[in-house]
Coordinates of C-alpha atoms and ligand atoms in Angstrom, one line a residue:
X1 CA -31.4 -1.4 69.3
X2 CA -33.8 -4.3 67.8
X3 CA -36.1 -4.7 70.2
X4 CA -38.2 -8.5 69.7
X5 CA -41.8 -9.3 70.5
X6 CA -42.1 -12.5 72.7
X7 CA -44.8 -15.4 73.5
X8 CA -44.9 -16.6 76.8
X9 CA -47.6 -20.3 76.4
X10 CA -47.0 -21.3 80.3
X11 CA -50.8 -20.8 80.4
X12 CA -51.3 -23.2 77.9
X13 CA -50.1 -26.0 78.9
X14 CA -51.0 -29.2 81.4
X15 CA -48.1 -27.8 83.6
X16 CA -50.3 -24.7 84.8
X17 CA -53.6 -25.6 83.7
X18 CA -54.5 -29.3 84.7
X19 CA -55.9 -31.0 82.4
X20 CA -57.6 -28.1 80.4
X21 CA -53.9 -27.4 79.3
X22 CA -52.4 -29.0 76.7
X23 CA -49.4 -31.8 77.2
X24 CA -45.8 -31.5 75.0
X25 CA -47.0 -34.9 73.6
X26 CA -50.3 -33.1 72.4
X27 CA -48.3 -30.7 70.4
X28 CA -45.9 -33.1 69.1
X29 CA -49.2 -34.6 67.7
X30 CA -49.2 -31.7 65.2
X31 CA -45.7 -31.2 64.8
X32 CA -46.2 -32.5 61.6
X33 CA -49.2 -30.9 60.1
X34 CA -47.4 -27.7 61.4
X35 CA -44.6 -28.4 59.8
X36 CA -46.4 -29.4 56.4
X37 CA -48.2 -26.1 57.1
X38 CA -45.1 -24.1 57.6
X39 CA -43.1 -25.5 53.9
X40 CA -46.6 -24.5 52.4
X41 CA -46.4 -20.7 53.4
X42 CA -42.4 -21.1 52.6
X43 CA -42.8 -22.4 49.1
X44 CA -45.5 -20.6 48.1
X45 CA -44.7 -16.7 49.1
X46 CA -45.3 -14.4 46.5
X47 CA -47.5 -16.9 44.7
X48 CA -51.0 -17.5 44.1
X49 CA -52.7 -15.5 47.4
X50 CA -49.7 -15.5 48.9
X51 CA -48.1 -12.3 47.8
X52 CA -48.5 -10.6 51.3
X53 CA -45.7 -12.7 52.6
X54 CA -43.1 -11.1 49.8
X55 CA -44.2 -7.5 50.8
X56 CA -41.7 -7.0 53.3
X57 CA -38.5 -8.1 50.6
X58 CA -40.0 -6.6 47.3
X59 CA -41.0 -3.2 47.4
X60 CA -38.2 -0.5 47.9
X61 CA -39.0 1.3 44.3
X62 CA -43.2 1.3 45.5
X63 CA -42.2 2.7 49.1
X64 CA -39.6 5.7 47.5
X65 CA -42.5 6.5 45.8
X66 CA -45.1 6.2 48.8
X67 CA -43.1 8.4 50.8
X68 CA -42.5 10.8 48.1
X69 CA -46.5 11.2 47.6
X70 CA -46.7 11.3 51.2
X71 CA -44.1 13.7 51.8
X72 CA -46.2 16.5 49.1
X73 CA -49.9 15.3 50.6
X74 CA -48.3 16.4 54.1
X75 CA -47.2 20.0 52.7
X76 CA -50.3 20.6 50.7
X77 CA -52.8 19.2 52.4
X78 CA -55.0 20.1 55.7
X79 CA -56.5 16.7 55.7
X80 CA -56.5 13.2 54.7
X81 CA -59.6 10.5 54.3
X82 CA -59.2 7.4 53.8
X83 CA -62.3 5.7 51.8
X84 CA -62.4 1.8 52.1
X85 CA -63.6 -0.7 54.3
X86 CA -62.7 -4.6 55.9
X87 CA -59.0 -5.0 54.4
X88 CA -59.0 -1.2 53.2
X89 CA -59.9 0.5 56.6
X90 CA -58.8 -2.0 59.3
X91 CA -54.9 -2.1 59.0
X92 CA -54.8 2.2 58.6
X93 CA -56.9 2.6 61.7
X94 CA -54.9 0.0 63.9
X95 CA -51.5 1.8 62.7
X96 CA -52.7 5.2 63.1
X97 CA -54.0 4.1 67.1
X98 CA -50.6 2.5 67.5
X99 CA -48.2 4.9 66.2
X100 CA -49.6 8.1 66.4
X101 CA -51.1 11.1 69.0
X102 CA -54.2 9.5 71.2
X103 CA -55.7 12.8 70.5
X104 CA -54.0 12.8 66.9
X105 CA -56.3 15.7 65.3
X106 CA -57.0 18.1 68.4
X107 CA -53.5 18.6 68.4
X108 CA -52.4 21.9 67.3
X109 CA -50.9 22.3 63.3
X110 CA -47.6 22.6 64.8
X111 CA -47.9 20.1 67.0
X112 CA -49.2 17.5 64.8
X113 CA -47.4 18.2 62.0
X114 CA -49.2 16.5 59.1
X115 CA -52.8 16.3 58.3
X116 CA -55.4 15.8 60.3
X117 CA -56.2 11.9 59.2
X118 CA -60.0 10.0 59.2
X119 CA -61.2 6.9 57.8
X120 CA -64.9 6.3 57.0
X121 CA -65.5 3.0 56.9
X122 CA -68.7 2.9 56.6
X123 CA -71.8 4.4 54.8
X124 CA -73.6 6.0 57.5
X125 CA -75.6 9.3 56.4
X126 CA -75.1 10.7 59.5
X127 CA -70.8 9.9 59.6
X128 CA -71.0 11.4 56.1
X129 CA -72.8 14.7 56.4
X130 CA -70.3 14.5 60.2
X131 CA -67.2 14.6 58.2
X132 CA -68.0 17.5 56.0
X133 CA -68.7 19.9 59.2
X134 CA -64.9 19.2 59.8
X135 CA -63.6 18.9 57.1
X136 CA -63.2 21.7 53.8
X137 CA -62.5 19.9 50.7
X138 CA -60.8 22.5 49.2
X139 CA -57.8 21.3 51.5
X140 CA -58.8 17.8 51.7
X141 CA -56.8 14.8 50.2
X142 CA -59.2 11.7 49.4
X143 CA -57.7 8.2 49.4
X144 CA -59.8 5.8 48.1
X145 CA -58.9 2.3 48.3
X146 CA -60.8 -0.8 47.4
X147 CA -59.1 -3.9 45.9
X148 CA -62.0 -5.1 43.7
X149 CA -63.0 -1.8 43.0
X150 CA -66.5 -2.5 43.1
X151 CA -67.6 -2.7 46.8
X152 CA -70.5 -0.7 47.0
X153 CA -69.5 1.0 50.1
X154 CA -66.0 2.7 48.9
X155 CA -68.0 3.2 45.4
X156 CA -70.9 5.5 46.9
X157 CA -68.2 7.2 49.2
X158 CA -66.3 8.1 46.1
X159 CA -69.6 9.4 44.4
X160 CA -69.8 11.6 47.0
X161 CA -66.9 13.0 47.2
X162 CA -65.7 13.6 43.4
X163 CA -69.3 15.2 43.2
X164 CA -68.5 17.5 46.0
X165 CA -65.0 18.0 44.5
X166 CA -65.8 18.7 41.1
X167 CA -68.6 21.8 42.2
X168 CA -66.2 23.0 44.6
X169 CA -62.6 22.9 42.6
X170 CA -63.8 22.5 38.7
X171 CA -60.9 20.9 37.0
X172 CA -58.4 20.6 39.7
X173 CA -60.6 18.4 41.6
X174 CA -58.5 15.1 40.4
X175 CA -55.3 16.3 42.3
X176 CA -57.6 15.6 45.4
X177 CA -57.9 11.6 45.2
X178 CA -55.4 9.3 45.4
X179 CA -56.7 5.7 44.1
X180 CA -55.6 2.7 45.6
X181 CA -56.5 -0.6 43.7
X182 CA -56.2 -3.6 41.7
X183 CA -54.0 -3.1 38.9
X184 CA -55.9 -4.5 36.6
X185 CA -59.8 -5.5 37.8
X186 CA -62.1 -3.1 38.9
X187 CA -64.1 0.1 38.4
X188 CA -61.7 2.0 40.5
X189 CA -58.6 1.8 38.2
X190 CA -60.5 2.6 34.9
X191 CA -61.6 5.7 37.0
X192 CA -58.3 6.4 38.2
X193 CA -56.9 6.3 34.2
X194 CA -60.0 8.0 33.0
X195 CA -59.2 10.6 35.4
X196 CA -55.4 10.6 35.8
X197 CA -55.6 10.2 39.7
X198 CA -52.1 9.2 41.0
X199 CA -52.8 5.7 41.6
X200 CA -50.8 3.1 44.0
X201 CA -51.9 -0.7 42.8
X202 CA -52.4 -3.8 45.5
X203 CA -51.2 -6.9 44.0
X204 CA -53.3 -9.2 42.4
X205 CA -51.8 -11.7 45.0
X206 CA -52.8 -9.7 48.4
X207 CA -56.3 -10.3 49.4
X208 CA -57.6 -7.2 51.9
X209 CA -57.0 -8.4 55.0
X210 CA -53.8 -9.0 54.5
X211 CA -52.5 -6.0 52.5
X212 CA -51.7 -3.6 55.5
X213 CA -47.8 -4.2 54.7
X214 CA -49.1 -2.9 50.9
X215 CA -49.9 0.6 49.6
X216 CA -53.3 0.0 51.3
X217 CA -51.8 0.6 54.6
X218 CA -48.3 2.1 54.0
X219 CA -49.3 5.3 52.2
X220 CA -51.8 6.3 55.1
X221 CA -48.8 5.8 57.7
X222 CA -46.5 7.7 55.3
X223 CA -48.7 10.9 54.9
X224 CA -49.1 10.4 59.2
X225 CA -45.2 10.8 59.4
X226 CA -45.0 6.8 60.5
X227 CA -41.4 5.2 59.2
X228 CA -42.7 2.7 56.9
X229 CA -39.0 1.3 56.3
X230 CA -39.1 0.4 59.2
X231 CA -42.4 -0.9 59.7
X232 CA -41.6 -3.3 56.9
X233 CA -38.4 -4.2 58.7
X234 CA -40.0 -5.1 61.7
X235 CA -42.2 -7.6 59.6
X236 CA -39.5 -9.3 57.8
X237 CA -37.3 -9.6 60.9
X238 CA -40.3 -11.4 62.2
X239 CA -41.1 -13.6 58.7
X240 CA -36.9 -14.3 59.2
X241 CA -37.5 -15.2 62.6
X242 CA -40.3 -17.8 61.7
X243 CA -37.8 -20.2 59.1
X244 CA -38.1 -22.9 61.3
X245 CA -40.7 -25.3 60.6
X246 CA -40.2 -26.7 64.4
X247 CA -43.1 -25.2 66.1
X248 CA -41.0 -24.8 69.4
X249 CA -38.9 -22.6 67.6
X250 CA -41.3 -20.4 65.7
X251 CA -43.8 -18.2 67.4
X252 CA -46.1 -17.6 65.0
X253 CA -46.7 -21.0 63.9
X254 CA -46.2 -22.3 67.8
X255 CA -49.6 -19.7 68.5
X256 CA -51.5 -21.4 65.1
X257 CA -51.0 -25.4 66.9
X258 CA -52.6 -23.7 70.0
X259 CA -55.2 -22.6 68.5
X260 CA -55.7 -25.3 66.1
X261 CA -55.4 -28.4 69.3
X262 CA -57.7 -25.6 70.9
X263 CA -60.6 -26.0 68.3
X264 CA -60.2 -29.3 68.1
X265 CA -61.1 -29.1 72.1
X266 CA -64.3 -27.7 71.6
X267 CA -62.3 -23.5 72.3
X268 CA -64.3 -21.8 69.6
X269 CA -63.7 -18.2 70.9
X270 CA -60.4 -16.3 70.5
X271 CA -60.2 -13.3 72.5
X272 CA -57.4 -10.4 71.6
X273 CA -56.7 -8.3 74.4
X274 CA -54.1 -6.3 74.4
X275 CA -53.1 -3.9 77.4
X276 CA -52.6 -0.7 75.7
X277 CA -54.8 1.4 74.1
X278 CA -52.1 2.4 71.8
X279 CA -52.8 -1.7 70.6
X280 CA -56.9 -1.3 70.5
X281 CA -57.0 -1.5 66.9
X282 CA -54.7 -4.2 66.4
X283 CA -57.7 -6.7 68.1
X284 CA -60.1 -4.9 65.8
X285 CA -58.1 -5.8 62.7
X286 CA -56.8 -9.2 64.2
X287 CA -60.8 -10.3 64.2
X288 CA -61.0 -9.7 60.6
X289 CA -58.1 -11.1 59.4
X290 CA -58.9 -14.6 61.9
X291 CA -62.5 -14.4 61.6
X292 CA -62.7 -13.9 57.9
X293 CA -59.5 -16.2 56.9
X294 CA -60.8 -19.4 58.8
X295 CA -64.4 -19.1 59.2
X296 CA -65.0 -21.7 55.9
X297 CA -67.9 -24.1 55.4
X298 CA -65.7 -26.4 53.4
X299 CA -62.1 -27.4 53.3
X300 CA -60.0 -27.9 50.4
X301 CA -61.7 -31.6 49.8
X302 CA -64.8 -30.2 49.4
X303 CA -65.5 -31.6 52.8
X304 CA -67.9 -29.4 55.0
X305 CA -66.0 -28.3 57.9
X306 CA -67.6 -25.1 59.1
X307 CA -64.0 -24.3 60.1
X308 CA -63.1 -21.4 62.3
X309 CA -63.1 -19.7 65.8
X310 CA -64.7 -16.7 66.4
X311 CA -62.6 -13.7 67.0
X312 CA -63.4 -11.1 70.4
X313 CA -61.9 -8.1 70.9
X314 CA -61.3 -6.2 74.5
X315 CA -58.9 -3.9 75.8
X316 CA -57.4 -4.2 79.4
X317 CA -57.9 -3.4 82.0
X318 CA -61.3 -1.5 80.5
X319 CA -63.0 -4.9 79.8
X320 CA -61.6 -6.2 82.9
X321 CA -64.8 -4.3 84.3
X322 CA -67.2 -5.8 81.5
X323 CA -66.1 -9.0 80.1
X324 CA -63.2 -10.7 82.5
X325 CA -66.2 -12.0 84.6
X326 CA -67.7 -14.5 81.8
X327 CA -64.0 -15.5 81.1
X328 CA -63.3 -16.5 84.3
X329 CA -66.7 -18.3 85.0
X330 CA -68.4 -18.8 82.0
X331 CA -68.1 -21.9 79.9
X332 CA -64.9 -23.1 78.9
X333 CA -65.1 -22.2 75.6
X334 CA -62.3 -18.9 74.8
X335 CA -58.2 -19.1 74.4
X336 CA -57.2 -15.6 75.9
X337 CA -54.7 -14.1 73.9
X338 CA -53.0 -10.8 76.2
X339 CA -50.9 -8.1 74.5
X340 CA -48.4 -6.8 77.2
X341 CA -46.7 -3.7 76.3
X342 CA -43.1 -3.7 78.4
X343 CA -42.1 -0.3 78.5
X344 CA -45.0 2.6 77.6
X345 CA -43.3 5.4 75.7
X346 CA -45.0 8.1 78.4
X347 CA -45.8 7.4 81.9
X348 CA -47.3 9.6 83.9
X349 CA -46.6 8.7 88.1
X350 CA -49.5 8.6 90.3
X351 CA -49.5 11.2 92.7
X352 CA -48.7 10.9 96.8
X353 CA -51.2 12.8 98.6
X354 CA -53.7 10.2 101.1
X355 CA -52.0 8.7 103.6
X356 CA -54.8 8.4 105.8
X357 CA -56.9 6.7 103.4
X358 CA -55.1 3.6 103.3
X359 CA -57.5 1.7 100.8
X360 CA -56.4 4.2 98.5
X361 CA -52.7 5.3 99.4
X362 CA -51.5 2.4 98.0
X363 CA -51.7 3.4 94.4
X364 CA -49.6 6.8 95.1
X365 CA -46.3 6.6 94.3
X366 CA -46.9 4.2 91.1
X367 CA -46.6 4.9 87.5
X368 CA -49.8 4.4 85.6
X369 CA -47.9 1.6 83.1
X370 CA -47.2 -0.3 86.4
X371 CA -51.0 -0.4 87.6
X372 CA -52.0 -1.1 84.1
X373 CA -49.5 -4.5 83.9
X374 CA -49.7 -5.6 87.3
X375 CA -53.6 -5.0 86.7
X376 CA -52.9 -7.4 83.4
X377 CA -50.7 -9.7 85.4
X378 CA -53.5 -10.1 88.1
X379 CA -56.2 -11.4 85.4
X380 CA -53.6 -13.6 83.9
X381 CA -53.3 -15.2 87.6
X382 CA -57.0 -14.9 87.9
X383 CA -57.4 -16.8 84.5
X384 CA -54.7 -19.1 85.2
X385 CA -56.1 -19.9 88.5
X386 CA -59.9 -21.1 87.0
X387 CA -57.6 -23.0 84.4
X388 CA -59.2 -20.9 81.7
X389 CA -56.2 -21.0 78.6
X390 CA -54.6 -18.1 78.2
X391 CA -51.1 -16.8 76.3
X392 CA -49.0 -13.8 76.4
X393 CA -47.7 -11.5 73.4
X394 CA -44.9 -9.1 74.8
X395 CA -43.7 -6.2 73.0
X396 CA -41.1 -4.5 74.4
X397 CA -42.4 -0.9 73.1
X398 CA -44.9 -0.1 70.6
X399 CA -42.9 1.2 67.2
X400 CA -42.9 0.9 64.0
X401 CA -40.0 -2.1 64.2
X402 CA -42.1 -3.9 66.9
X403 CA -45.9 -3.2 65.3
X404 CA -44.2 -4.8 62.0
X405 CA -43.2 -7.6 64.0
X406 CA -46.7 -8.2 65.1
X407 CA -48.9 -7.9 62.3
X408 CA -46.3 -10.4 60.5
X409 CA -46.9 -12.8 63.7
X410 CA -51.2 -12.1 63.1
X411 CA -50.9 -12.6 59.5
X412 CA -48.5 -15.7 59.6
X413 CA -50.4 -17.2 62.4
X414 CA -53.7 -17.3 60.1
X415 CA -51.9 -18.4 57.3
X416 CA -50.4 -21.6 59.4
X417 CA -53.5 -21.9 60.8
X418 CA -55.8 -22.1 57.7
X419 CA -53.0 -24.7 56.2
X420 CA -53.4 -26.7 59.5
X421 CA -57.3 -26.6 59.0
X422 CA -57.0 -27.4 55.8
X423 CA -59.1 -24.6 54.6
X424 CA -59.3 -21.9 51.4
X425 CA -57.4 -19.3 54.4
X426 CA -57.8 -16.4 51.3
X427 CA -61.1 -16.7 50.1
X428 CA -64.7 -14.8 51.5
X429 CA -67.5 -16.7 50.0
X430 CA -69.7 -15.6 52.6
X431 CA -68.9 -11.9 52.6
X432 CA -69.3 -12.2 48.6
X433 CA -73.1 -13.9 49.1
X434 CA -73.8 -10.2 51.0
X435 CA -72.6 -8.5 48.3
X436 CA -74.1 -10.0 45.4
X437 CA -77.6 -9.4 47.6
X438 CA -76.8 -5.6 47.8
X439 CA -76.5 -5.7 44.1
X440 CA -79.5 -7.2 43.4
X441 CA -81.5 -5.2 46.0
X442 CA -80.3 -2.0 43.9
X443 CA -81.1 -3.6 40.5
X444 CA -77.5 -4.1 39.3
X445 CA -77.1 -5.1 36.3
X446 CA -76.0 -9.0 36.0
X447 CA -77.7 -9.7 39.0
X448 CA -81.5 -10.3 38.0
X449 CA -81.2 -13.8 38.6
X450 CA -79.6 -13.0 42.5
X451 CA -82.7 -10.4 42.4
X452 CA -85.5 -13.9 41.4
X453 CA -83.7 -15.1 44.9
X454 CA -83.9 -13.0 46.6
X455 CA -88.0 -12.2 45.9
X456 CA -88.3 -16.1 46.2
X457 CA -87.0 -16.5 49.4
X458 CA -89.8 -17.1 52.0
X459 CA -91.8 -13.1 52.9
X460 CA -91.3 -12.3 56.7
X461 CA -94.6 -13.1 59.2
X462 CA -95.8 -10.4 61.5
X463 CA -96.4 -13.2 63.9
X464 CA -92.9 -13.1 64.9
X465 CA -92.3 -8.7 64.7
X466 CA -93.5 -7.4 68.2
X467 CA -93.4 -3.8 69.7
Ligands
PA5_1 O1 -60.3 -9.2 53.3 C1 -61.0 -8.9 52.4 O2 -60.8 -9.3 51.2 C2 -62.3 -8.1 52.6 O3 -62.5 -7.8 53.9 C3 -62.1 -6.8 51.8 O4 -61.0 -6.1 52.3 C4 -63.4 -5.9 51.9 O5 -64.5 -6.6 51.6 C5 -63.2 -4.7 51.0 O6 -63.0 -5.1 49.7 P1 -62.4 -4.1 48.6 O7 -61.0 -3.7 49.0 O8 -62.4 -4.9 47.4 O9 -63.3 -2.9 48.6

């Protein structure tokens, strides 16, 4: 059976919140501009940056060939690494958490049944020199994927690696890596022809935050045994579910007016928190994609807007013990976005066994899924109560169908949104100015002029180091 994710926005509104809720005739007041946002991400899918939002339709000879890759990396491989970072690491991570083993790669070979699976996403000496006292290379299959092919990150990682494969395996060492990459632009794809590295491409139309539903993250589920049919049915069914461009009827672009009437009130945090550690990951990637996709200085009129709303992650009920206490008494400042997970695929019942110990007794008996949501029920209550705004994703059970269904929701969310805003919703300007600086702290060449800056720009004072 289908099973479909739901959004419960009682806590939004005037009804339940007073008047930090929001009135029906507030969001009729952007009915509009939600529907103008809405035809924009209708008409132009596929197009321009848009191409994520044709992923889920136009891709069956990519995926026959993504599984089949998959299916040979699984029988000949001990282990696979991912190599890529932001848009290249996030989406892989969050599928892996949702989808697969908590305790994916202690499992037994049996048990697990593929290879053991890592992503570095970062370029930390010590992370590095960690990985290769796990790993041998000899058995190792490398994915590296970078869209631009030129992030210095993915670049030194791959450096490392075909060194390492080259002194270990001589020739063979190319039917270790698997390139994923820009068809055209780039280092990486000259190196992956230069080479002959089997080579997946990410459109020119998918930025990196958005190309989870591309080979970026659908050949990492594949080799993890994840049904990416059916991950990319579960998106469509949600992008098929979202024609309407009446905001009551359409949940993705009902949660980007919330958030777009809650900016304009002054709510510049989003929270994700989902309730399942299965879902941990999905709030990781969820503040990239939001953070990175509307934080703009400018909007489309050239008119500075500094534009956004800064994305938090946490994880009931574990941050119900670190961060709940701010949200329900700190400033009024955060929309609260819960992830409640219906059914858990395993329960485990807590035990009977105090009955003199009251205080404690009344837990026995329970399954751990029911203390976890009535725990996430109490904090909605508790949120509710201190009229703090707060709105409710349910998915019936994490799959492959239903995880589709949400990063669709995510991703056409922050696409409604940035419309709404009026904002550049694909670019990274400011992730770019970083990157320049990193190539002309190393002396890049093309970059002596980003180097002058940089060696202009005022020399630190000791007056303000202490320790
Ligand atoms: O969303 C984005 O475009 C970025 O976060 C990129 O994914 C990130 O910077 C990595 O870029 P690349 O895939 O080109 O290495």
């Amino acid at each position: 059976m289908k099973q479909n994710i739901r959004l419960d926005y009682n806590n939004m509104m005037a009804d339940y919140l007073g008047s930090e809720g929001f009135t029906d005739a507030e969001l009729d007041a952007v009915a509009a501009k939600a529907a103008t946002a809405h035809a924009y991400v209708e008409q132009n899918a596929g197009k321009g940056m848009l191409g994520w939002a044709r992923l889920a339709y136009d891709q069956d000879a990519i995926v026959e060939d993504i599984v089949a890759t998959a299916n040979d990396i699984r029988s000949n491989f001990k282990a696979f690494v991912v190599l890529g970072i932001g848009g290249s690491a996030l989406g892989p991570i969050a599928v892996f958490q949702a989808l697969k083993h908590m305790h994916y790669n202690e499992l037994s070979d049996q048990k697990r049944g593929g290879p053991k699976f890592y992503v570095e996403d970062n370029v930390d000496p010590e992370r590095m020199n960690a990985l290769f006292d796990v790993i041998d290379p000899a058995t190792t299959c490398f994915n590296v994927i970078t869209k631009s092919g030129a992030t210095s990150e993915t670049m030194s990682q791959y450096l490392i690696i075909s060194r390492v494969l080259q002194d270990k395996l001589g020739a063979d060492w190319t039917k270790h890596v698997v390139a994923t990459t820009d068809c055209e632009k780039g280092n990486l794809i000259k190196l992956a022809k230069k080479e002959g590295f089997k080579t997946f491409y990410i459109p020119s139309s998918v930025g990196g935050r958005f190309s989870e539903l591309s080979p970026v993250g659908l050949l990492p589920a594949a080799v993890l045994g994840i049904d990416v049919k059916t991950l990319l049915e579960g998106a469509k069914d949600m992008q098929e579910r979202s024609k309407s461009a009446d905001l009551r009827q359409n949940a993705p672009l009902l949660c980007a007016a919330l958030q777009y009437v809650s900016m304009g009130k002054g709510k510049n945090i989003s929270v994700m928190m989902p309730y399942a550690d299965s879902l941990k990951y999905i709030a990781d990637w969820y503040c990239q994609l939001w953070g990175e996709s509307l934080g703009k200085a400018v909007d489309l009129d050239g008119k500075t807007v500094y534009a956004g709303q800064t994305p938090v992650k946490a994880l009931g009920v574990t941050d119900q013990h670190s961060q709940i206490q701010l949200y329900t008494e700190g400033p009024f400042d955060k929309v609260v976005t819960f992830i409640a997970v219906d059914r858990f695929r395993q329960e485990y019942r807590i035990p009977e066994g105090l009955p003199d110990f009251p205080d404690v007794n009344f837990l026995c008996g329970n399954d751990m899924g029911t203390l976890l949501n009535n725990e996430r029920k109490a904090t909605e209550y508790a949120l509710t109560k201190a009229k703090r705004l707060n709105h409710t994703i349910y998915v019936p059970e994490v799959n492959e169908y239903t995880l589709g269904q949400l990063l669709m929701l995510f991703m056409l969310e922050t696409a409604y949104c940035g419309a709404m805003l009026n904002i550049n919703t694909f670019n990274q300007p400011g992730v770019e100015e970083g990157k320049k600086a990193t190539f002309a702290l190393f002396d890049r060449k093309g970059f002596e002029e980003k180097k002058q800056e940089l060696l202009s720009a005022k020399a630190k004072s000791d007056k303000y180091i202490i320790g």
